[in-house]
Amino acid sequence: MTSHVRHITIDCADPYALGGFWARALDAPLSGEDRPGDPEVLLETPGAGVLFVRVAEKKQTKNRVHLDLQPQDRSRDEEVERLLALGATLVGDHRRPNGRGWATLADPEGNEFCVECGAAERAALTGSRLPVTADDVTTAVRLAVDVLAKAPAERWEDRAGSLEWTCWETAEHLGDDLFAYAVQLGLRTPPLDREVPYRWTPERAGGPYNAVFADREAGPAGLLATVEASGALLASMARTTPPEVRSYHGYGISDPEGFAAMGVVETLVHTHDLAQGLGLAWAPPAALCDRALARLFPDAPPGGDRWAVLLWATGRAGLPGHPRRTAWRWDGRPLEDQTASSAG
């Protein structure tokens, strides 16, 4: 066994006030147990939390340890302006004309931190793709659940788009997919030649083979709760599994990012099926579709409407200038092992 960093601790005069600034900066909650005036306040960030502790001494000089922030959904400069509006101050500007560099800011008590290029900016500067992340799984699942929660209760037994399953069965299958991808990463030594041996069975002839089923008595809200819970399991496994880990999937031995991307694609396209059956509108973010395409369908056409391309890649729709797919599969292997084999 080894040690893990549990908290990053910051000395300060007012833990609750400073914790509030960082809660807004990082879009993370303060512990529900903490109150104004408490001597310690915990910011519950993924991985190591940030702990603010009251001390009598004032800050004397530059911190020997500081946080580096990388915005995920905005540019570096947009993030700097947002943080300044929250109460930070600009200490040093190291941004360069070519788009590289960083800005050094200080929080309301003078603790320095840096804002680096955003994820998309860094990818553009280095010529690399943006990876699919655990946060992408969470985003996809939460967007889907929020849309599906608007469905009339009486329509859940209608057919889901072009599938042979009902909407209830399709949502149940989606939750089961997310669960299955999570457990493939759960063993100390994940299998490379088989799935984790849960018992997979359909509830009726022609229905999906699942290991996880929702309690019918819980209704649609309970069904969607199982989807969200399974999504959280996959997000947690994708976030905490070392990137060098490999595990079995029928479309190629994959890594944590690959399983996260599979979960995103399953969520986006099955929500499309469900939206058709339930009479709902569904159009996920283009950037999310683009990251999933780059990871699982490297030969997909570049440019254009990325959601339309993902629907084409998964056989759900036509795409101008390209034959409609009647069979398809993604390539779940790590990109260094892939060839252009997703044409299906």
Tab-separated table of C-alpha atoms in Angstrom:
chain	number	residue	atom	x	y	z
A	1	MET	CA	0.000	0.000	0.000
A	2	THR	CA	1.065	3.619	-0.464
A	3	SER	CA	-0.109	6.977	0.773
A	4	HIS	CA	-2.503	9.215	-1.122
A	5	VAL	CA	-2.960	12.976	-0.952
A	6	ARG	CA	-6.227	13.421	0.935
A	7	HIS	CA	-6.327	17.201	1.220
A	8	ILE	CA	-4.486	20.215	-0.137
A	9	THR	CA	-4.483	22.522	2.904
A	10	ILE	CA	-4.449	26.305	2.656
A	11	ASP	CA	-3.844	28.488	5.710
A	12	CYS	CA	-6.076	31.556	5.841
A	13	ALA	CA	-7.855	34.083	8.075
A	14	ASP	CA	-11.462	33.260	7.126
A	15	PRO	CA	-11.889	29.647	5.978
A	16	TYR	CA	-15.567	29.918	5.074
A	17	ALA	CA	-15.197	33.100	3.015
A	18	LEU	CA	-12.129	31.854	1.184
A	19	GLY	CA	-13.726	28.449	0.692
A	20	GLY	CA	-16.716	30.204	-0.859
A	21	PHE	CA	-14.482	31.927	-3.412
A	22	TRP	CA	-12.878	28.633	-4.395
A	23	ALA	CA	-16.249	26.870	-4.493
A	24	ARG	CA	-17.362	29.351	-7.148
A	25	ALA	CA	-13.999	29.207	-8.919
A	26	LEU	CA	-13.977	25.397	-9.184
A	27	ASP	CA	-17.743	24.812	-9.281
A	28	ALA	CA	-17.425	22.431	-6.351
A	29	PRO	CA	-19.427	22.274	-3.100
A	30	LEU	CA	-18.315	23.093	0.398
A	31	SER	CA	-18.915	20.336	2.912
A	32	GLY	CA	-22.473	20.393	4.201
A	33	GLU	CA	-21.084	20.231	7.726
A	34	ASP	CA	-19.197	23.537	7.481
A	35	ARG	CA	-20.577	26.907	8.560
A	36	PRO	CA	-19.379	30.557	8.718
A	37	GLY	CA	-16.932	30.999	11.570
A	38	ASP	CA	-15.725	27.391	11.539
A	39	PRO	CA	-11.959	27.003	11.983
A	40	GLU	CA	-11.778	24.522	9.091
A	41	VAL	CA	-13.773	24.337	5.856
A	42	LEU	CA	-13.532	21.577	3.248
A	43	LEU	CA	-14.052	22.092	-0.480
A	44	GLU	CA	-15.131	18.747	-1.928
A	45	THR	CA	-13.210	18.587	-5.186
A	46	PRO	CA	-12.651	15.308	-7.089
A	47	GLY	CA	-9.604	13.443	-5.864
A	48	ALA	CA	-7.941	15.421	-3.092
A	49	GLY	CA	-10.190	17.944	-1.358
A	50	VAL	CA	-9.052	21.491	-0.584
A	51	LEU	CA	-9.042	22.234	3.144
A	52	PHE	CA	-9.013	25.818	4.418
A	53	VAL	CA	-7.674	26.208	7.964
A	54	ARG	CA	-7.716	29.355	10.100
A	55	VAL	CA	-4.297	30.501	11.348
A	56	ALA	CA	-3.277	33.623	13.249
A	57	GLU	CA	-0.273	34.446	11.076
A	58	LYS	CA	-0.704	36.601	8.004
A	59	LYS	CA	0.718	35.564	4.656
A	60	GLN	CA	4.320	36.786	4.470
A	61	THR	CA	5.677	35.925	1.020
A	62	LYS	CA	4.975	34.007	-2.176
A	63	ASN	CA	3.523	30.549	-1.659
A	64	ARG	CA	6.014	27.727	-2.254
A	65	VAL	CA	3.130	25.529	-3.499
A	66	HIS	CA	0.266	26.750	-5.675
A	67	LEU	CA	-2.618	25.452	-7.787
A	68	ASP	CA	-2.562	25.447	-11.597
A	69	LEU	CA	-6.025	25.639	-13.154
A	70	GLN	CA	-6.896	24.469	-16.658
A	71	PRO	CA	-10.389	25.491	-17.820
A	72	GLN	CA	-12.287	22.681	-19.516
A	73	ASP	CA	-15.141	24.489	-21.228
A	74	ARG	CA	-13.757	27.958	-21.908
A	75	SER	CA	-10.552	29.665	-22.932
A	76	ARG	CA	-7.758	30.700	-20.602
A	77	ASP	CA	-8.567	34.390	-21.075
A	78	GLU	CA	-12.283	33.852	-20.478
A	79	GLU	CA	-11.458	32.006	-17.271
A	80	VAL	CA	-9.131	34.776	-16.107
A	81	GLU	CA	-11.894	37.343	-16.581
A	82	ARG	CA	-14.398	35.132	-14.747
A	83	LEU	CA	-12.071	34.659	-11.779
A	84	LEU	CA	-11.264	38.362	-11.609
A	85	ALA	CA	-15.005	39.053	-11.430
A	86	LEU	CA	-15.256	36.574	-8.532
A	87	GLY	CA	-12.680	38.548	-6.525
A	88	ALA	CA	-9.262	37.359	-7.668
A	89	THR	CA	-6.508	39.809	-8.578
A	90	LEU	CA	-3.967	39.639	-11.407
A	91	VAL	CA	-0.442	39.212	-10.033
A	92	GLY	CA	1.564	38.382	-13.156
A	93	ASP	CA	0.682	38.115	-16.837
A	94	HIS	CA	2.780	35.536	-18.670
A	95	ARG	CA	0.478	35.115	-21.679
A	96	ARG	CA	2.252	35.173	-25.044
A	97	PRO	CA	1.106	36.469	-28.436
A	98	ASN	CA	1.196	32.922	-29.880
A	99	GLY	CA	-1.504	31.769	-27.432
A	100	ARG	CA	0.791	29.984	-25.013
A	101	GLY	CA	1.635	31.005	-21.470
A	102	TRP	CA	-0.357	31.545	-18.303
A	103	ALA	CA	-1.688	34.186	-15.940
A	104	THR	CA	-0.830	34.299	-12.244
A	105	LEU	CA	-3.698	35.404	-10.018
A	106	ALA	CA	-4.235	35.655	-6.266
A	107	ASP	CA	-7.333	34.677	-4.338
A	108	PRO	CA	-8.981	37.159	-1.916
A	109	GLU	CA	-6.401	36.350	0.791
A	110	GLY	CA	-3.428	36.678	-1.542
A	111	ASN	CA	-2.695	33.024	-2.282
A	112	GLU	CA	-1.226	32.758	-5.769
A	113	PHE	CA	-2.539	30.393	-8.414
A	114	CYS	CA	-2.114	30.107	-12.177
A	115	VAL	CA	-4.551	29.785	-15.063
A	116	GLU	CA	-3.197	27.808	-18.000
A	117	CYS	CA	-4.513	27.404	-21.533
A	118	GLY	CA	-7.890	25.734	-21.750
A	119	ALA	CA	-8.146	22.102	-22.753
A	120	ALA	CA	-9.251	22.937	-26.296
A	121	GLU	CA	-6.571	25.616	-26.662
A	122	ARG	CA	-3.850	23.208	-25.557
A	123	ALA	CA	-5.067	20.577	-28.003
A	124	ALA	CA	-4.998	23.126	-30.841
A	125	LEU	CA	-1.508	24.329	-29.895
A	126	THR	CA	-0.070	20.809	-29.724
A	127	GLY	CA	-2.015	19.306	-32.623
A	128	SER	CA	-3.525	16.658	-30.362
A	129	ARG	CA	-7.133	15.612	-29.834
A	130	LEU	CA	-9.171	16.294	-26.731
A	131	PRO	CA	-9.649	13.093	-24.703
A	132	VAL	CA	-12.988	11.780	-23.536
A	133	THR	CA	-13.069	12.191	-19.754
A	134	ALA	CA	-15.018	11.033	-16.720
A	135	ASP	CA	-16.651	14.462	-16.688
A	136	ASP	CA	-17.899	13.790	-20.225
A	137	VAL	CA	-19.670	10.667	-18.961
A	138	THR	CA	-21.289	12.667	-16.176
A	139	THR	CA	-22.313	15.435	-18.564
A	140	ALA	CA	-23.829	13.051	-21.108
A	141	VAL	CA	-25.780	11.068	-18.513
A	142	ARG	CA	-27.098	14.115	-16.672
A	143	LEU	CA	-28.172	15.827	-19.881
A	144	ALA	CA	-29.941	12.654	-20.980
A	145	VAL	CA	-31.701	12.107	-17.658
A	146	ASP	CA	-32.861	15.721	-17.533
A	147	VAL	CA	-34.406	15.430	-20.991
A	148	LEU	CA	-35.961	12.008	-20.400
A	149	ALA	CA	-37.507	13.154	-17.127
A	150	LYS	CA	-39.900	15.292	-19.213
A	151	ALA	CA	-41.441	12.253	-20.924
A	152	PRO	CA	-45.127	11.420	-20.342
A	153	ALA	CA	-45.379	8.392	-18.080
A	154	GLU	CA	-47.765	6.586	-20.437
A	155	ARG	CA	-45.259	6.539	-23.335
A	156	TRP	CA	-42.527	4.440	-21.730
A	157	GLU	CA	-43.972	1.266	-23.248
A	158	ASP	CA	-43.836	2.736	-26.775
A	159	ARG	CA	-41.118	1.518	-29.133
A	160	ALA	CA	-37.797	3.391	-28.934
A	161	GLY	CA	-37.145	4.822	-32.387
A	162	SER	CA	-35.953	2.163	-34.825
A	163	LEU	CA	-35.201	-0.371	-32.077
A	164	GLU	CA	-37.289	-3.443	-31.312
A	165	TRP	CA	-37.298	-2.558	-27.623
A	166	THR	CA	-39.691	-0.410	-25.634
A	167	CYS	CA	-38.507	2.899	-24.244
A	168	TRP	CA	-38.416	1.346	-20.771
A	169	GLU	CA	-36.263	-1.533	-22.000
A	170	THR	CA	-33.946	0.819	-23.889
A	171	ALA	CA	-33.330	3.022	-20.852
A	172	GLU	CA	-32.797	-0.104	-18.758
A	173	HIS	CA	-30.304	-1.335	-21.357
A	174	LEU	CA	-28.496	2.020	-21.259
A	175	GLY	CA	-28.078	1.799	-17.495
A	176	ASP	CA	-26.879	-1.771	-17.892
A	177	ASP	CA	-24.299	-0.714	-20.517
A	178	LEU	CA	-22.888	1.965	-18.225
A	179	PHE	CA	-22.727	-0.543	-15.369
A	180	ALA	CA	-21.040	-3.160	-17.570
A	181	TYR	CA	-18.330	-0.741	-18.721
A	182	ALA	CA	-17.655	0.315	-15.129
A	183	VAL	CA	-17.223	-3.212	-13.804
A	184	GLN	CA	-14.800	-4.123	-16.596
A	185	LEU	CA	-12.405	-1.674	-14.918
A	186	GLY	CA	-13.175	-2.799	-11.375
A	187	LEU	CA	-10.942	-5.822	-10.865
A	188	ARG	CA	-7.367	-5.577	-9.615
A	189	THR	CA	-6.394	-7.443	-12.778
A	190	PRO	CA	-9.109	-6.747	-15.362
A	191	PRO	CA	-9.825	-9.609	-17.792
A	192	LEU	CA	-8.444	-9.389	-21.320
A	193	ASP	CA	-10.444	-12.285	-22.782
A	194	ARG	CA	-13.938	-12.048	-21.336
A	195	GLU	CA	-16.515	-9.921	-19.597
A	196	VAL	CA	-16.856	-9.941	-15.821
A	197	PRO	CA	-19.161	-12.953	-15.333
A	198	TYR	CA	-22.442	-11.442	-14.244
A	199	ARG	CA	-25.571	-13.284	-15.351
A	200	TRP	CA	-27.049	-11.571	-18.417
A	201	THR	CA	-30.632	-12.385	-19.305
A	202	PRO	CA	-33.643	-10.782	-21.020
A	203	GLU	CA	-36.954	-10.244	-19.262
A	204	ARG	CA	-38.800	-11.320	-22.419
A	205	ALA	CA	-37.973	-12.965	-25.721
A	206	GLY	CA	-36.475	-10.292	-27.955
A	207	GLY	CA	-35.646	-7.965	-25.073
A	208	PRO	CA	-32.145	-6.757	-24.171
A	209	TYR	CA	-29.819	-9.020	-22.206
A	210	ASN	CA	-29.112	-7.191	-18.942
A	211	ALA	CA	-27.513	-7.854	-15.601
A	212	VAL	CA	-29.208	-4.776	-14.124
A	213	PHE	CA	-32.965	-4.162	-14.133
A	214	ALA	CA	-35.018	-1.320	-12.694
A	215	ASP	CA	-37.866	-1.917	-10.266
A	216	ARG	CA	-41.062	-1.352	-12.250
A	217	GLU	CA	-42.846	-0.175	-9.138
A	218	ALA	CA	-40.436	2.767	-8.909
A	219	GLY	CA	-41.814	4.154	-12.180
A	220	PRO	CA	-39.949	6.270	-14.739
A	221	ALA	CA	-38.230	8.334	-12.039
A	222	GLY	CA	-36.783	5.165	-10.534
A	223	LEU	CA	-35.736	3.921	-13.968
A	224	LEU	CA	-33.832	7.147	-14.642
A	225	ALA	CA	-32.262	6.937	-11.193
A	226	THR	CA	-30.709	3.591	-12.186
A	227	VAL	CA	-29.306	5.171	-15.358
A	228	GLU	CA	-27.797	8.081	-13.442
A	229	ALA	CA	-26.351	5.776	-10.778
A	230	SER	CA	-24.746	3.514	-13.388
A	231	GLY	CA	-23.324	6.580	-15.115
A	232	ALA	CA	-21.798	7.713	-11.834
A	233	LEU	CA	-20.161	4.294	-11.422
A	234	LEU	CA	-18.579	4.526	-14.869
A	235	ALA	CA	-17.452	8.120	-14.307
A	236	SER	CA	-15.813	7.117	-11.021
A	237	MET	CA	-14.012	4.170	-12.593
A	238	ALA	CA	-12.865	6.223	-15.585
A	239	ARG	CA	-11.539	8.916	-13.246
A	240	THR	CA	-9.681	6.634	-10.832
A	241	THR	CA	-8.385	3.789	-13.029
A	242	PRO	CA	-4.772	4.301	-14.182
A	243	PRO	CA	-4.648	5.037	-17.917
A	244	GLU	CA	-2.351	2.090	-18.632
A	245	VAL	CA	-5.000	-0.420	-17.462
A	246	ARG	CA	-6.581	-2.554	-20.212
A	247	SER	CA	-9.758	-4.628	-20.116
A	248	TYR	CA	-11.856	-6.733	-22.459
A	249	HIS	CA	-14.531	-5.462	-24.800
A	250	GLY	CA	-15.945	-7.300	-27.778
A	251	TYR	CA	-14.875	-4.481	-30.098
A	252	GLY	CA	-11.279	-4.469	-28.894
A	253	ILE	CA	-9.364	-4.491	-25.615
A	254	SER	CA	-9.768	-0.978	-24.275
A	255	ASP	CA	-8.516	1.511	-21.707
A	256	PRO	CA	-10.367	3.749	-19.215
A	257	GLU	CA	-10.804	6.524	-21.772
A	258	GLY	CA	-12.191	4.032	-24.267
A	259	PHE	CA	-14.804	2.757	-21.805
A	260	ALA	CA	-15.718	6.356	-20.954
A	261	ALA	CA	-16.161	7.091	-24.670
A	262	MET	CA	-18.324	3.978	-25.094
A	263	GLY	CA	-20.510	5.169	-22.242
A	264	VAL	CA	-20.852	8.593	-23.828
A	265	VAL	CA	-21.801	7.145	-27.228
A	266	GLU	CA	-24.279	4.694	-25.715
A	267	THR	CA	-25.868	7.536	-23.762
A	268	LEU	CA	-26.097	9.951	-26.673
A	269	VAL	CA	-27.449	7.535	-29.277
A	270	HIS	CA	-29.819	5.613	-27.010
A	271	THR	CA	-31.222	8.909	-25.773
A	272	HIS	CA	-31.811	9.683	-29.455
A	273	ASP	CA	-33.746	6.410	-29.747
A	274	LEU	CA	-35.680	7.226	-26.589
A	275	ALA	CA	-36.416	10.796	-27.637
A	276	GLN	CA	-37.937	9.515	-30.869
A	277	GLY	CA	-40.162	7.100	-28.996
A	278	LEU	CA	-41.102	9.537	-26.252
A	279	GLY	CA	-41.667	12.564	-28.479
A	280	LEU	CA	-38.828	14.647	-27.048
A	281	ALA	CA	-36.182	16.912	-28.587
A	282	TRP	CA	-32.556	15.811	-28.120
A	283	ALA	CA	-29.425	17.462	-29.482
A	284	PRO	CA	-26.278	16.923	-27.372
A	285	PRO	CA	-23.314	19.322	-27.416
A	286	ALA	CA	-21.270	19.212	-30.617
A	287	ALA	CA	-17.961	19.214	-28.724
A	288	LEU	CA	-18.994	16.138	-26.751
A	289	CYS	CA	-19.921	14.325	-29.964
A	290	ASP	CA	-16.628	15.356	-31.542
A	291	ARG	CA	-14.514	13.945	-28.703
A	292	ALA	CA	-16.414	10.654	-28.804
A	293	LEU	CA	-16.053	10.407	-32.582
A	294	ALA	CA	-12.316	11.101	-32.436
A	295	ARG	CA	-11.828	8.348	-29.866
A	296	LEU	CA	-14.076	5.567	-31.216
A	297	PHE	CA	-14.625	6.392	-34.910
A	298	PRO	CA	-11.287	7.783	-36.115
A	299	ASP	CA	-12.294	7.381	-39.768
A	300	ALA	CA	-15.531	9.360	-39.413
A	301	PRO	CA	-15.829	12.340	-41.782
A	302	PRO	CA	-14.280	15.496	-40.302
A	303	GLY	CA	-16.157	18.763	-39.949
A	304	GLY	CA	-19.846	19.326	-40.363
A	305	ASP	CA	-22.533	18.782	-37.747
A	306	ARG	CA	-20.807	16.429	-35.300
A	307	TRP	CA	-24.076	15.118	-33.885
A	308	ALA	CA	-25.246	14.279	-37.393
A	309	VAL	CA	-21.940	12.498	-38.027
A	310	LEU	CA	-22.283	10.479	-34.813
A	311	LEU	CA	-25.828	9.446	-35.786
A	312	TRP	CA	-24.461	8.379	-39.182
A	313	ALA	CA	-21.530	6.511	-37.600
A	314	THR	CA	-23.937	4.513	-35.419
A	315	GLY	CA	-26.358	3.730	-38.247
A	316	ARG	CA	-29.105	6.035	-37.014
A	317	ALA	CA	-29.218	8.465	-39.933
A	318	GLY	CA	-27.874	9.220	-43.381
A	319	LEU	CA	-25.141	11.745	-44.108
A	320	PRO	CA	-24.861	13.647	-47.397
A	321	GLY	CA	-22.060	12.271	-49.541
A	322	HIS	CA	-21.750	9.032	-47.570
A	323	PRO	CA	-23.669	5.748	-47.860
A	324	ARG	CA	-26.043	4.959	-45.019
A	325	ARG	CA	-24.530	2.458	-42.629
A	326	THR	CA	-26.479	-0.760	-42.215
A	327	ALA	CA	-23.832	-2.296	-39.950
A	328	TRP	CA	-21.328	-0.531	-37.750
A	329	ARG	CA	-18.951	-0.912	-34.835
A	330	TRP	CA	-16.607	1.379	-33.008
A	331	ASP	CA	-12.939	0.698	-32.372
A	332	GLY	CA	-12.478	0.635	-28.613
A	333	ARG	CA	-8.763	-0.042	-28.684
A	334	PRO	CA	-6.346	2.638	-27.475
A	335	LEU	CA	-5.567	4.916	-30.388
A	336	GLU	CA	-1.992	3.723	-30.716
A	337	ASP	CA	-3.364	0.238	-31.472
A	338	GLN	CA	-6.052	1.306	-33.888
A	339	THR	CA	-6.265	1.040	-37.618
A	340	ALA	CA	-9.071	2.468	-39.680
A	341	SER	CA	-11.340	-0.437	-38.789
A	342	SER	CA	-14.576	1.273	-37.774
A	343	ALA	CA	-16.107	1.461	-41.254
A	344	GLY	CA	-18.418	-1.426	-40.338
